[in-house]
Each structure stands twice: as C-alpha cells, then as structure tokens.
Amino acid sequence: MNGVQSPVVQQLREDILSLQGFTPPAPGSRVGLGPVEAAFPNGCFPRAAVHEFLSDTPEESAATSGFLAGLLGCLLPERGMCLWIGRNRQVFPPGLTAFGLTPDRILFIDLAREADLLWAIEEALKCEAISAVVGEVRELGMTESRRLQLAVERSRVTGLLHRRNPRARHALACASRWRISPLASLPEDGLPGVGFPRWQVDLLKVRNGLPGSWQLEWAEGHFQPLATAPRGRWLQTG
C-alpha cells in the first residue's frame, strides 16, 4: 500500500513546489550562490518567486544593494534585462560592471511618490520580456505581497524586494527573507584597492527550506565562501 502511495505523494510535493517557484534544477541551472543554495528546496535558488531583503542601517542598505547586484549578475541570462525601481537611487550604474553587469542591461525607474512604487513593481513583474525586478519599497503587507507572487507565477520573472528600515516585519507571501550585512574586505597581495566585497548573509526564512547563515565574498565573477570562514551555520528557528 505504501509502495503505491509513495510516488503519488512525491509527485504531489513536486507539483506544489513547482507552483511556488521551486522547480527541480536543470543541469547548470544553479545560480552560483555556493553553499547558500543548499538551503532551498531541490538545492536551487527559485527564480520565478519574490524574495525579501531587509536592511536597517545605511551600511546594511549599501551591502544589500551590492549583494543584489551580484545576484543579478548570476541570475540574468546573456541578454537578460532587469528593472530597478525605487525612489532615492543609491546605486552607481558604472559600478555594476564589477558584478558582471553592464548598465545597458538594467533600466532604473526613479519615482517621486511611495504610493507609486508598488504599482510599478507589480506591473514590472508581469512583464515576460524581462528576467528580474529589483523593487525598493519600505512597507509591504500580506495582500500586496500575494499580488506580487501571483504576478511572478504567471510571468516567471524573479522579484527582489529591498525593504529599508520597514516599520512592520510580519510574514509575507515571499519565498525567502534575507538580511545582508557588510564584512571588512582584505587587500589582495599584488592588487590595488580594498579587496573583494564581502557579506554576512543571513537567510532568515525560506519556504520549504532551511534558514542559515554564511559569509560570502564576490571574487572571479561569482559568490564563494570565505576561505577563512567556518562552513554555513544553520540557524535555529522556532
């Protein structure tokens, strides 16, 4: 009896995960987040989903923007386009080349009113011609987040929401919740500058996955764990 039910249950689980944006990875489909990707169902960062990033200080905000740029560098296909929507842009477009992005692949939309942000983000997430949307929005409710998730389930676009110092932090219909903090970089022998960007990456919540904490740096065009850092420490939830 159990032998008959097991494949049915497994297929049902796969169907549910697929509807939530977690599909079995095709060969080479992993985005390059290193050990972080093991925290997600099927060991693959979900593309057709909405992800939430929280920051409380200017330092965390800058670190999050850099991390998002690196994530876009991994997510976008060769000719993929991204919309970056916000009010007070803090990103310097020419600096994105350090993360494998050329400014012509990202369209920045700067809006004057907070009330227009969610509408613009939702409409952008409905557009199948783009690969990803970064939305800088402070406040977001469950109803709004559900609308965004429904949009990406139809369009298969990846949504990345950066929430700076939000007043409310209740549960949302997002696939994951992150906090990115800056880490001091180390100069490389024989190379000018301050070294490769480094982050403390805390995956606070992940649907059907396992939250955790890692230290990553951006080097040689991809994320990699710090050589001197311990392996990913799984966070205790409850």
Coordinates of N, CA and C in Angstrom, one line a residue:
M1 N 0.8 -1.2 0.0 CA 0.0 0.0 0.0 C 0.9 1.2 0.0
N2 N 1.9 1.3 0.9 CA 2.7 2.4 1.0 C 3.5 2.6 -0.3
G3 N 3.9 1.4 -0.9 CA 4.7 1.5 -2.2 C 3.9 2.1 -3.3
V4 N 2.5 2.0 -3.3 CA 1.7 2.6 -4.3 C 1.5 4.1 -4.0
Q5 N 1.4 4.5 -2.7 CA 1.1 5.8 -2.4 C 2.4 6.7 -2.5
S6 N 3.6 6.2 -2.3 CA 4.8 7.0 -2.2 C 5.0 7.8 -3.5
P7 N 5.0 7.2 -4.7 CA 5.2 8.0 -5.9 C 4.1 9.1 -6.0
V8 N 2.9 8.8 -5.6 CA 1.8 9.8 -5.7 C 2.1 11.0 -4.8
V9 N 2.5 10.7 -3.6 CA 2.8 11.7 -2.6 C 4.0 12.6 -3.1
Q10 N 5.0 11.9 -3.6 CA 6.2 12.6 -4.1 C 5.9 13.5 -5.3
Q11 N 5.0 13.0 -6.2 CA 4.6 13.8 -7.3 C 3.8 15.0 -6.9
L12 N 3.0 14.8 -5.9 CA 2.2 15.9 -5.3 C 3.1 17.0 -4.7
R13 N 4.1 16.6 -4.0 CA 5.0 17.5 -3.4 C 5.7 18.3 -4.5
E14 N 6.2 17.6 -5.6 CA 6.9 18.3 -6.6 C 5.9 19.3 -7.3
D15 N 4.7 18.9 -7.5 CA 3.7 19.8 -8.1 C 3.5 21.1 -7.3
I16 N 3.4 20.9 -6.0 CA 3.2 22.1 -5.1 C 4.4 23.0 -5.1
L17 N 5.6 22.4 -5.0 CA 6.8 23.2 -5.1 C 6.9 23.9 -6.4
S18 N 6.6 23.3 -7.5 CA 6.6 23.9 -8.8 C 5.7 25.1 -8.9
L19 N 4.5 25.0 -8.3 CA 3.6 26.2 -8.2 C 4.1 27.3 -7.4
Q20 N 5.0 27.0 -6.4 CA 5.6 28.0 -5.6 C 6.9 28.5 -6.1
G21 N 7.3 28.1 -7.3 CA 8.5 28.6 -7.9 C 9.7 27.7 -7.6
F22 N 9.6 26.6 -6.9 CA 10.7 25.7 -6.7 C 10.6 24.5 -7.6
T23 N 11.3 24.6 -8.7 CA 11.3 23.5 -9.7 C 12.6 22.8 -9.6
P24 N 12.6 21.5 -10.0 CA 13.8 20.7 -10.0 C 14.9 21.3 -10.9
P25 N 16.1 21.5 -10.5 CA 17.1 22.2 -11.3 C 17.5 21.4 -12.5
A26 N 17.5 22.1 -13.6 CA 18.1 21.5 -14.8 C 19.6 21.6 -14.7
P27 N 20.3 20.8 -15.5 CA 21.8 20.8 -15.4 C 22.3 22.2 -15.7
G28 N 23.1 22.7 -14.8 CA 23.7 24.0 -15.0 C 22.8 25.2 -14.6
S29 N 21.6 24.9 -13.9 CA 20.7 25.9 -13.7 C 20.9 26.6 -12.3
R30 N 21.8 26.1 -11.5 CA 22.1 26.8 -10.2 C 22.7 28.1 -10.5
V31 N 22.4 29.1 -9.7 CA 22.8 30.5 -10.0 C 24.2 30.8 -9.5
G32 N 24.8 30.0 -8.6 CA 26.1 30.3 -8.2 C 26.2 30.9 -6.8
L33 N 25.3 30.6 -5.9 CA 25.3 31.1 -4.5 C 26.1 30.3 -3.6
G34 N 26.8 29.3 -4.2 CA 27.7 28.5 -3.3 C 26.9 27.7 -2.3
P35 N 27.3 27.6 -1.1 CA 26.6 26.8 -0.1 C 25.2 27.2 0.3
V36 N 24.9 28.5 -0.1 CA 23.6 29.0 0.3 C 22.5 28.3 -0.5
E37 N 22.8 27.8 -1.7 CA 21.7 27.2 -2.5 C 21.2 25.9 -1.9
A38 N 22.0 25.3 -1.1 CA 21.6 24.0 -0.4 C 20.4 24.3 0.5
A39 N 20.2 25.5 0.9 CA 19.1 25.8 1.9 C 17.8 25.8 1.2
F40 N 17.7 25.9 -0.1 CA 16.5 25.9 -0.9 C 16.0 24.5 -1.3
P41 N 14.7 24.4 -1.5 CA 14.2 23.1 -2.0 C 14.9 22.7 -3.3
N42 N 15.2 21.5 -3.5 CA 15.9 21.0 -4.7 C 17.3 21.6 -4.8
G43 N 17.8 22.3 -3.8 CA 19.2 22.8 -3.9 C 19.3 23.9 -4.9
C44 N 18.3 24.6 -5.2 CA 18.3 25.6 -6.3 C 17.6 26.8 -6.0
F45 N 18.2 28.0 -6.2 CA 17.5 29.3 -5.9 C 16.3 29.4 -6.8
P46 N 15.1 29.7 -6.2 CA 13.9 29.8 -7.0 C 13.9 31.1 -7.8
R47 N 13.8 31.0 -9.1 CA 13.8 32.2 -10.0 C 12.4 32.9 -10.1
A48 N 11.4 32.1 -10.4 CA 10.0 32.7 -10.5 C 9.4 32.8 -9.2
A49 N 9.9 33.7 -8.4 CA 9.4 33.9 -7.0 C 9.9 35.3 -6.5
V50 N 9.3 35.7 -5.4 CA 9.6 37.0 -4.8 C 10.4 36.8 -3.6
H51 N 11.5 37.5 -3.5 CA 12.4 37.4 -2.3 C 12.5 38.7 -1.6
E52 N 12.5 38.7 -0.3 CA 12.5 39.9 0.5 C 13.9 40.1 1.2
F53 N 14.5 41.3 1.1 CA 15.7 41.7 1.7 C 15.5 42.8 2.7
L54 N 15.9 42.7 4.0 CA 15.7 43.7 5.0 C 17.0 44.4 5.3
S55 N 17.0 45.7 5.5 CA 18.2 46.4 6.0 C 17.7 47.5 6.9
D56 N 18.5 47.8 8.0 CA 18.1 48.7 9.0 C 19.0 49.9 9.0
T57 N 20.2 49.8 8.5 CA 21.2 50.9 8.6 C 21.7 51.2 7.2
P58 N 22.3 52.4 7.0 CA 22.9 52.7 5.7 C 23.9 51.7 5.3
E59 N 24.7 51.2 6.2 CA 25.7 50.2 5.9 C 25.1 48.9 5.4
E60 N 24.0 48.5 6.0 CA 23.3 47.3 5.6 C 22.7 47.5 4.2
S61 N 22.1 48.7 4.0 CA 21.5 49.0 2.8 C 22.5 49.0 1.6
A62 N 23.7 49.6 1.8 CA 24.7 49.5 0.8 C 25.2 48.1 0.5
A63 N 25.3 47.3 1.6 CA 25.8 45.9 1.4 C 24.7 45.1 0.6
T64 N 23.4 45.4 1.0 CA 22.4 44.7 0.3 C 22.3 45.0 -1.2
S65 N 22.5 46.3 -1.5 CA 22.5 46.7 -2.9 C 23.6 46.0 -3.7
G66 N 24.8 45.9 -3.1 CA 25.9 45.2 -3.7 C 25.6 43.7 -3.9
F67 N 25.0 43.1 -2.9 CA 24.7 41.7 -2.9 C 23.7 41.4 -4.0
L68 N 22.7 42.3 -4.1 CA 21.7 42.2 -5.2 C 22.3 42.3 -6.6
A69 N 23.3 43.2 -6.7 CA 23.9 43.3 -8.0 C 24.7 42.1 -8.3
G70 N 25.3 41.4 -7.4 CA 26.0 40.2 -7.6 C 25.0 39.1 -8.0
L71 N 23.8 39.1 -7.3 CA 22.8 38.1 -7.5 C 22.2 38.3 -8.9
L72 N 22.0 39.5 -9.4 CA 21.6 39.8 -10.7 C 22.6 39.3 -11.7
G73 N 23.9 39.5 -11.4 CA 24.9 39.0 -12.3 C 24.9 37.5 -12.6
C74 N 24.4 36.8 -11.5 CA 24.3 35.4 -11.7 C 22.9 35.0 -12.3
L75 N 21.9 35.7 -12.0 CA 20.5 35.4 -12.5 C 20.3 35.7 -13.9
L76 N 20.7 36.8 -14.4 CA 20.4 37.3 -15.7 C 21.0 36.4 -16.8
P77 N 20.3 36.0 -17.8 CA 20.9 35.3 -18.9 C 21.7 36.3 -19.7
E78 N 22.3 35.8 -20.8 CA 23.3 36.6 -21.5 C 22.7 38.0 -22.0
R79 N 21.5 37.9 -22.5 CA 20.8 39.2 -23.0 C 19.7 39.6 -22.1
G80 N 19.6 39.1 -20.9 CA 18.5 39.4 -20.0 C 18.5 40.8 -19.5
M81 N 17.4 41.3 -19.2 CA 17.2 42.7 -18.8 C 16.6 42.7 -17.4
C82 N 16.8 43.8 -16.6 CA 16.3 43.9 -15.3 C 15.8 45.3 -15.1
L83 N 14.7 45.5 -14.4 CA 14.2 46.8 -13.9 C 14.6 47.0 -12.5
W84 N 15.1 48.2 -12.1 CA 15.5 48.5 -10.8 C 14.6 49.7 -10.4
I85 N 13.6 49.5 -9.5 CA 12.6 50.5 -9.2 C 12.8 51.0 -7.8
G86 N 12.8 52.3 -7.6 CA 12.9 52.9 -6.3 C 12.7 54.4 -6.3
R87 N 13.0 55.0 -5.2 CA 12.8 56.5 -5.0 C 14.1 57.2 -5.0
N88 N 14.9 56.9 -4.1 CA 16.2 57.5 -3.9 C 17.3 56.6 -4.3
R89 N 17.7 56.6 -5.6 CA 18.7 55.7 -6.1 C 20.0 55.9 -5.4
Q90 N 20.6 54.8 -4.9 CA 21.9 54.8 -4.3 C 22.9 54.0 -5.1
V91 N 22.5 53.4 -6.1 CA 23.4 52.6 -6.9 C 24.1 53.4 -8.0
F92 N 25.4 53.2 -8.2 CA 26.1 53.9 -9.2 C 26.2 52.9 -10.4
P93 N 25.5 53.2 -11.5 CA 25.4 52.2 -12.6 C 26.8 51.7 -13.1
P94 N 27.7 52.6 -13.4 CA 29.0 52.0 -13.9 C 29.7 51.0 -12.9
G95 N 29.4 51.1 -11.6 CA 30.0 50.2 -10.7 C 29.4 48.8 -10.8
L96 N 28.3 48.6 -11.5 CA 27.8 47.3 -11.6 C 28.6 46.4 -12.5
T97 N 29.5 46.9 -13.3 CA 30.4 46.1 -14.1 C 31.2 45.1 -13.3
A98 N 31.5 45.5 -12.0 CA 32.3 44.6 -11.1 C 31.5 43.3 -10.8
F99 N 30.2 43.4 -11.1 CA 29.4 42.2 -10.8 C 28.9 41.5 -12.1
G100 N 29.6 41.8 -13.2 CA 29.3 41.2 -14.5 C 28.1 41.8 -15.2
L101 N 27.7 43.0 -14.8 CA 26.5 43.7 -15.3 C 27.0 44.9 -16.1
T102 N 26.5 45.1 -17.3 CA 26.7 46.4 -18.0 C 25.5 47.3 -17.8
P103 N 25.6 48.6 -17.6 CA 24.5 49.5 -17.3 C 23.3 49.4 -18.3
D104 N 23.6 49.0 -19.6 CA 22.6 49.0 -20.5 C 21.6 47.8 -20.3
R105 N 21.9 46.9 -19.4 CA 21.1 45.7 -19.2 C 20.1 46.0 -18.0
I106 N 20.3 47.2 -17.4 CA 19.4 47.5 -16.2 C 18.7 48.8 -16.5
L107 N 17.4 48.9 -16.4 CA 16.7 50.1 -16.6 C 16.3 50.6 -15.2
F108 N 16.7 51.8 -14.8 CA 16.4 52.3 -13.5 C 15.2 53.2 -13.6
I109 N 14.2 53.0 -12.7 CA 13.0 53.8 -12.7 C 12.9 54.5 -11.3
D110 N 13.0 55.8 -11.3 CA 13.0 56.6 -10.1 C 11.7 57.3 -9.9
L111 N 10.9 57.0 -8.9 CA 9.6 57.5 -8.7 C 9.6 58.5 -7.6
A112 N 8.7 59.5 -7.7 CA 8.7 60.6 -6.6 C 7.9 60.2 -5.4
R113 N 6.8 59.3 -5.7 CA 5.9 59.0 -4.6 C 6.0 57.6 -4.2
E114 N 6.0 57.3 -2.9 CA 6.0 56.0 -2.3 C 4.8 55.2 -2.8
A115 N 3.7 55.9 -3.0 CA 2.4 55.2 -3.4 C 2.5 54.6 -4.8
D116 N 3.4 55.1 -5.6 CA 3.5 54.6 -7.0 C 4.4 53.4 -7.1
L117 N 5.2 53.1 -6.0 CA 6.2 52.1 -6.1 C 5.6 50.7 -6.3
L118 N 4.7 50.4 -5.4 CA 4.1 49.0 -5.5 C 3.4 48.8 -6.8
W119 N 2.7 49.8 -7.3 CA 2.0 49.6 -8.6 C 3.1 49.4 -9.7
A120 N 4.1 50.2 -9.7 CA 5.2 50.0 -10.8 C 5.9 48.6 -10.6
I121 N 6.1 48.2 -9.4 CA 6.8 46.9 -9.2 C 5.9 45.8 -9.7
E122 N 4.6 45.8 -9.3 CA 3.7 44.8 -9.8 C 3.6 44.7 -11.3
E123 N 3.5 45.9 -11.9 CA 3.4 45.9 -13.4 C 4.6 45.4 -14.0
A124 N 5.8 45.7 -13.4 CA 7.0 45.2 -14.0 C 7.2 43.7 -13.8
L125 N 6.7 43.1 -12.7 CA 6.8 41.7 -12.5 C 5.8 40.9 -13.5
K126 N 4.9 41.6 -14.1 CA 4.0 41.0 -15.0 C 4.6 40.9 -16.4
C127 N 5.7 41.6 -16.6 CA 6.3 41.7 -18.0 C 7.2 40.5 -18.2
E128 N 6.8 39.7 -19.2 CA 7.6 38.5 -19.5 C 8.9 38.8 -20.3
A129 N 9.0 40.0 -20.8 CA 10.2 40.3 -21.6 C 11.4 40.6 -20.8
I130 N 11.3 40.7 -19.4 CA 12.4 40.9 -18.6 C 12.7 39.7 -17.7
S131 N 13.9 39.7 -17.1 CA 14.2 38.5 -16.3 C 14.1 38.7 -14.8
A132 N 14.3 39.9 -14.4 CA 14.2 40.2 -12.9 C 13.8 41.6 -12.7
V133 N 13.3 41.9 -11.5 CA 12.9 43.2 -11.0 C 13.4 43.4 -9.6
V134 N 14.1 44.5 -9.4 CA 14.5 44.9 -8.0 C 13.6 46.0 -7.6
G135 N 12.9 45.9 -6.5 CA 12.0 46.9 -6.0 C 12.4 47.4 -4.7
E136 N 12.6 48.7 -4.6 CA 13.0 49.3 -3.3 C 11.7 49.9 -2.7
V137 N 11.1 49.1 -1.7 CA 9.9 49.6 -1.1 C 10.0 49.3 0.4
R138 N 9.5 50.3 1.2 CA 9.7 50.2 2.6 C 8.6 49.4 3.3
E139 N 7.4 49.7 3.0 CA 6.3 49.0 3.7 C 5.6 48.1 2.7
L140 N 5.2 46.9 3.2 CA 4.6 45.9 2.3 C 3.7 45.0 3.2
G141 N 2.4 44.8 2.8 CA 1.5 43.9 3.5 C 1.3 42.6 2.8
M142 N 0.6 41.7 3.5 CA 0.4 40.4 3.0 C -0.4 40.4 1.7
T143 N -1.4 41.3 1.6 CA -2.2 41.3 0.4 C -1.3 41.8 -0.8
E144 N -0.5 42.8 -0.6 CA 0.3 43.3 -1.7 C 1.4 42.2 -2.1
S145 N 1.9 41.5 -1.1 CA 2.9 40.5 -1.4 C 2.3 39.4 -2.2
R146 N 1.1 39.0 -1.9 CA 0.4 38.0 -2.6 C 0.2 38.4 -4.1
R147 N -0.2 39.6 -4.3 CA -0.3 40.1 -5.7 C 1.0 40.0 -6.4
L148 N 2.1 40.3 -5.8 CA 3.4 40.2 -6.5 C 3.7 38.8 -6.7
Q149 N 3.5 37.9 -5.8 CA 3.8 36.5 -6.0 C 2.9 35.9 -7.1
L150 N 1.7 36.3 -7.2 CA 0.8 35.8 -8.3 C 1.3 36.3 -9.7
A151 N 1.9 37.5 -9.7 CA 2.4 38.1 -10.9 C 3.6 37.3 -11.4
V152 N 4.5 36.9 -10.5 CA 5.7 36.2 -11.0 C 5.4 34.7 -11.3
E153 N 4.3 34.2 -10.7 CA 4.0 32.8 -11.0 C 3.5 32.7 -12.5
R154 N 2.9 33.8 -13.0 CA 2.4 33.8 -14.4 C 3.6 34.2 -15.3
S155 N 4.4 35.2 -15.0 CA 5.4 35.7 -15.9 C 6.7 34.9 -15.8
R156 N 7.0 34.3 -14.7 CA 8.2 33.6 -14.4 C 9.4 34.5 -14.2
V157 N 9.1 35.8 -13.8 CA 10.1 36.8 -13.5 C 10.5 36.6 -12.1
T158 N 11.8 36.9 -11.8 CA 12.3 36.9 -10.4 C 12.1 38.3 -9.8
G159 N 11.5 38.4 -8.6 CA 11.3 39.6 -7.9 C 12.2 39.7 -6.7
L160 N 13.0 40.8 -6.5 CA 13.9 41.0 -5.4 C 13.5 42.3 -4.7
L161 N 12.9 42.2 -3.5 CA 12.4 43.4 -2.8 C 13.4 43.8 -1.7
H162 N 13.8 45.1 -1.8 CA 14.8 45.6 -0.8 C 14.0 46.6 0.1
R163 N 13.8 46.2 1.3 CA 13.0 47.0 2.3 C 13.9 47.6 3.3
R164 N 14.1 49.0 3.2 CA 15.0 49.7 4.1 C 14.2 50.2 5.3
N165 N 14.6 49.7 6.5 CA 14.1 50.1 7.8 C 12.6 50.1 7.8
P166 N 12.0 48.9 7.5 CA 10.5 48.9 7.5 C 9.9 48.9 8.9
R167 N 8.8 49.5 9.1 CA 8.1 49.6 10.4 C 7.6 48.2 10.8
A168 N 7.0 47.5 9.8 CA 6.3 46.2 10.1 C 7.2 45.1 9.4
R169 N 7.3 44.0 10.2 CA 8.1 42.9 9.7 C 7.3 41.6 9.8
H170 N 6.0 41.6 9.5 CA 5.2 40.5 9.7 C 5.4 39.5 8.5
A171 N 4.8 38.4 8.5 CA 5.0 37.4 7.5 C 4.4 37.8 6.2
L172 N 5.1 37.6 5.1 CA 4.7 37.9 3.7 C 4.6 36.7 2.8
A173 N 4.0 36.8 1.7 CA 3.9 35.7 0.7 C 5.2 35.7 -0.1
C174 N 6.3 35.8 0.5 CA 7.6 35.8 -0.3 C 8.3 34.4 -0.1
A175 N 9.1 34.0 -1.0 CA 9.7 32.7 -0.9 C 10.8 32.7 0.1
S176 N 11.4 33.9 0.4 CA 12.5 33.9 1.4 C 12.6 35.3 1.9
R177 N 13.3 35.4 3.1 CA 13.6 36.7 3.7 C 15.1 36.7 4.1
W178 N 15.8 37.7 3.7 CA 17.2 37.8 3.9 C 17.6 39.1 4.7
R179 N 18.8 39.0 5.3 CA 19.5 40.1 5.9 C 20.9 40.1 5.5
I180 N 21.4 41.1 4.8 CA 22.8 41.2 4.3 C 23.5 42.3 5.1
S181 N 24.6 41.9 5.7 CA 25.5 42.9 6.4 C 26.9 42.9 5.8
P182 N 27.5 44.1 5.9 CA 28.9 44.2 5.3 C 29.9 43.5 6.2
L183 N 30.9 43.0 5.6 CA 32.1 42.5 6.2 C 33.3 43.2 5.7
A184 N 34.3 43.4 6.5 CA 35.6 44.0 6.1 C 36.3 43.2 5.0
S185 N 36.7 43.8 3.9 CA 37.4 43.1 2.9 C 38.9 43.2 3.2
L186 N 39.7 42.3 2.6 CA 41.1 42.2 2.8 C 41.8 42.5 1.5
P187 N 42.8 43.4 1.5 CA 43.6 43.6 0.3 C 44.3 42.3 -0.2
E188 N 44.3 42.2 -1.5 CA 44.9 41.0 -2.1 C 46.4 41.4 -2.4
D189 N 47.3 40.4 -2.1 CA 48.7 40.7 -2.4 C 48.9 41.0 -3.9
G190 N 49.5 42.1 -4.1 CA 49.9 42.5 -5.5 C 48.8 43.2 -6.3
L191 N 47.6 43.4 -5.6 CA 46.5 44.0 -6.3 C 46.1 45.3 -5.6
P192 N 45.8 46.4 -6.4 CA 45.4 47.6 -5.8 C 44.0 47.6 -5.3
G193 N 43.6 48.5 -4.4 CA 42.2 48.6 -4.0 C 42.0 48.0 -2.6
V194 N 40.8 47.8 -2.2 CA 40.4 47.4 -0.9 C 40.1 45.9 -0.8
G195 N 40.1 45.2 -1.9 CA 39.8 43.8 -1.8 C 38.4 43.5 -2.3
F196 N 38.1 42.2 -2.3 CA 36.8 41.8 -2.9 C 35.7 42.1 -1.9
P197 N 34.4 42.4 -2.4 CA 33.3 42.6 -1.5 C 33.0 41.4 -0.7
R198 N 32.6 41.6 0.6 CA 32.3 40.5 1.5 C 31.0 40.8 2.2
W199 N 30.3 39.8 2.5 CA 29.0 39.9 3.2 C 28.8 38.9 4.2
Q200 N 28.0 39.2 5.3 CA 27.4 38.3 6.2 C 26.0 38.1 5.6
V201 N 25.7 36.9 5.2 CA 24.4 36.5 4.6 C 23.6 35.7 5.5
D202 N 22.5 36.3 6.0 CA 21.6 35.6 6.9 C 20.3 35.3 6.1
L203 N 20.0 34.1 5.9 CA 18.7 33.7 5.3 C 17.8 33.4 6.4
L204 N 16.9 34.4 6.7 CA 16.1 34.3 7.9 C 14.9 33.4 7.8
K205 N 14.3 33.4 6.6 CA 13.2 32.5 6.4 C 13.3 32.0 4.9
V206 N 12.9 30.8 4.7 CA 12.8 30.2 3.3 C 11.7 29.2 3.3
R207 N 10.8 29.3 2.4 CA 9.7 28.4 2.2 C 10.1 27.0 1.8
N208 N 9.8 26.1 2.6 CA 10.1 24.7 2.4 C 11.6 24.4 2.4
G209 N 12.4 25.3 3.0 CA 13.8 25.1 3.0 C 14.3 25.3 4.5
L210 N 15.6 25.5 4.6 CA 16.3 25.5 5.9 C 17.1 26.8 6.0
P211 N 16.7 27.8 6.9 CA 17.4 29.0 7.1 C 18.8 28.8 7.6
G212 N 19.7 29.7 7.3 CA 21.1 29.6 7.7 C 21.8 30.9 7.6
S213 N 23.1 30.8 7.9 CA 24.0 32.0 7.9 C 25.3 31.6 7.3
W214 N 25.8 32.5 6.5 CA 27.1 32.2 5.8 C 27.9 33.5 5.6
Q215 N 29.2 33.4 5.4 CA 30.0 34.5 5.0 C 30.5 34.3 3.6
L216 N 30.2 35.2 2.7 CA 30.5 35.1 1.3 C 31.3 36.3 0.8
E217 N 32.0 36.1 -0.3 CA 32.7 37.2 -1.0 C 32.4 37.0 -2.5
W218 N 32.6 38.2 -3.2 CA 32.4 38.2 -4.7 C 33.8 38.2 -5.2
A219 N 34.2 37.1 -5.9 CA 35.6 37.0 -6.5 C 35.5 36.2 -7.7
E220 N 36.2 36.6 -8.8 CA 36.3 35.9 -10.0 C 34.9 35.7 -10.7
G221 N 34.1 36.7 -10.5 CA 32.8 36.7 -11.1 C 31.7 35.8 -10.5
H222 N 31.9 35.4 -9.2 CA 30.8 34.6 -8.6 C 31.0 34.7 -7.1
F223 N 29.9 34.3 -6.4 CA 29.9 34.2 -4.9 C 30.7 33.0 -4.5
Q224 N 31.5 33.1 -3.4 CA 32.2 32.0 -2.9 C 32.4 32.2 -1.4
P225 N 32.4 31.1 -0.6 CA 32.5 31.2 0.8 C 33.9 31.7 1.2
L226 N 34.0 32.5 2.3 CA 35.3 32.9 2.7 C 36.2 31.8 3.0
A227 N 37.4 31.8 2.6 CA 38.4 30.7 2.8 C 38.6 30.5 4.3
T228 N 38.6 31.6 5.1 CA 38.9 31.5 6.5 C 37.6 31.4 7.3
A229 N 36.5 31.4 6.7 CA 35.2 31.4 7.4 C 34.8 29.9 7.7
P230 N 34.1 29.7 8.8 CA 33.5 28.3 9.0 C 32.5 28.0 8.0
R231 N 32.1 26.7 7.9 CA 31.0 26.4 7.0 C 29.7 27.0 7.5
G232 N 28.7 27.0 6.5 CA 27.5 27.6 6.9 C 26.9 27.1 8.2
R233 N 26.5 28.0 9.0 CA 25.9 27.6 10.3 C 24.4 27.7 10.2
W234 N 23.7 26.6 10.3 CA 22.2 26.5 10.2 C 21.6 27.3 11.4
L235 N 20.7 28.2 11.1 CA 20.0 28.9 12.2 C 18.9 28.1 12.8
Q236 N 18.8 28.2 14.1 CA 17.7 27.6 14.8 C 16.4 28.4 14.7
T237 N 15.3 27.8 14.3 CA 14.1 28.5 14.1 C 13.1 28.0 15.1
G238 N 12.1 28.8 15.4 CA 11.0 28.3 16.3 C 10.4 29.4 17.1

